[in-house]
Amino acid sequence: MAGAFSLIACHDCGLLHRERPLPDGGAAKCTRCGAVLYKARRNSLDRTLMLSLAALIFFVLANVYPFMTFKMEGRAQASTLITGVMELYEADLWPLAVVVFCGSILLPLVKVLSMLAVLLPLKLGRRPRHLAAAFRLVEILQPWAMMEVYLLGVFVAYVKLIELATIELGVALYSFVALIVLLAAADAALDPRVVWQRLGAAPRVARLPARWRTTLVGCHACDLVSRLRRPPKGGHMHCPRCGTALHRRKTNSLARTWALVLTATILYIPANLFPIMTVISFGKGAPDTILSGVKHLIEGGMWPLALLVFFASITVPVLKLIGLGYLLISVQRKSQWRPRDRTRLYRITEAVGRWSMIDIFMISILVALVKLGSIATIEPGVGATSFAAVVIITMIAAMSFDPRLIWDNMESEYERTTPRAA
Ligand SMILES: [Zn+2]
Ligand SMILES: [Zn+2]
């Protein structure tokens, strides 16, 4: 079909574009809001497969060998990746144990395995039924596998401890760094469009019939643009390629995001009032809140680190809550003001949230390493649980906000080409 093209809908504003071939390394951006629509990557599947296989090897090494060893007063305490999780669990802070376990071990593993479960069969020219579900899982897990945030937590813990004891870095720590680099490279090499195209090509059209324009909707998971038809009674229409329920906009986006933002705001109070951990040194203990932890870093002359922790633990959650609140109000008031900047604000809000977990991971490392009875022990505190809840709830809040609502309030051609209700 000469001049045929596929359609792609912008994730952030919903505008439809014609797909065009790109030069290698090029990126296509949304003409309206500036979001990256897709990038061109050479040998995407082969490179991603190799990098994922290498990542799996380093994942095993990172979990088998000792991570760090803490030496003080002639005694040594070695820890592995899982030790911090077990210590949190034994301190009756199991929600925190679950969070650290998922972010640093379980979800990275599931991500690597599901990536392999998709790429290996494709490489062998097979297409078993589970592929679309496995690949959706890879994309869903993306924000929740937080190894690079964990590594920063390791760094903060290391700097805090190096003053009072000798710290030896283990094989697992180096493997963990290699794992992060490999997974980042795998993410950069992966072109999701190629995978989805192998799973089911997008229909190509020569011309867009005018009556179609009003009923086209992009799939959240695989970006396939389909024609929205009347769904079966009480049900949803599902994406023909990946099976995700199709909605023109995320359902009840405003109400859900509001509820989550308010919950997180309330939890933010105990998160700052209660201690996140208690450092007991030679029999004397002093509880630390998030803010007093930052204060100690400043007193120790560790300015850059103090700034980092302050930014991640205090500035980011507050700005996120304010930013989301502002976006919600601006959509409800049908604001026409700078939609492009508001979409950018949304993108930043969504991207930075996970970095607030630094303090939580740091605590899990400290409690795993420093348990030398009366000489030095660090115990986790309940403030940490509330804080982890704040971070997770704000992440979910950002995900449930639909940035396309910002654009629904703008008139122009978009108004005429999009139906009012799905
Ligand atoms: Zn856009
Ligand atoms: Zn889909």
Coordinates of C-alpha atoms and ligand atoms in Angstrom, one line a residue, residues 219 222 239 242 244, ligand 2:
C219 CA -3.3 1.5 24.4
C222 CA 1.7 -1.3 24.0
C239 CA -6.5 -4.0 23.3
C242 CA -1.8 -7.0 24.4
T244 CA -5.0 -4.4 28.4
Ligands
ZN2 ZN -2.1 -2.9 24.0

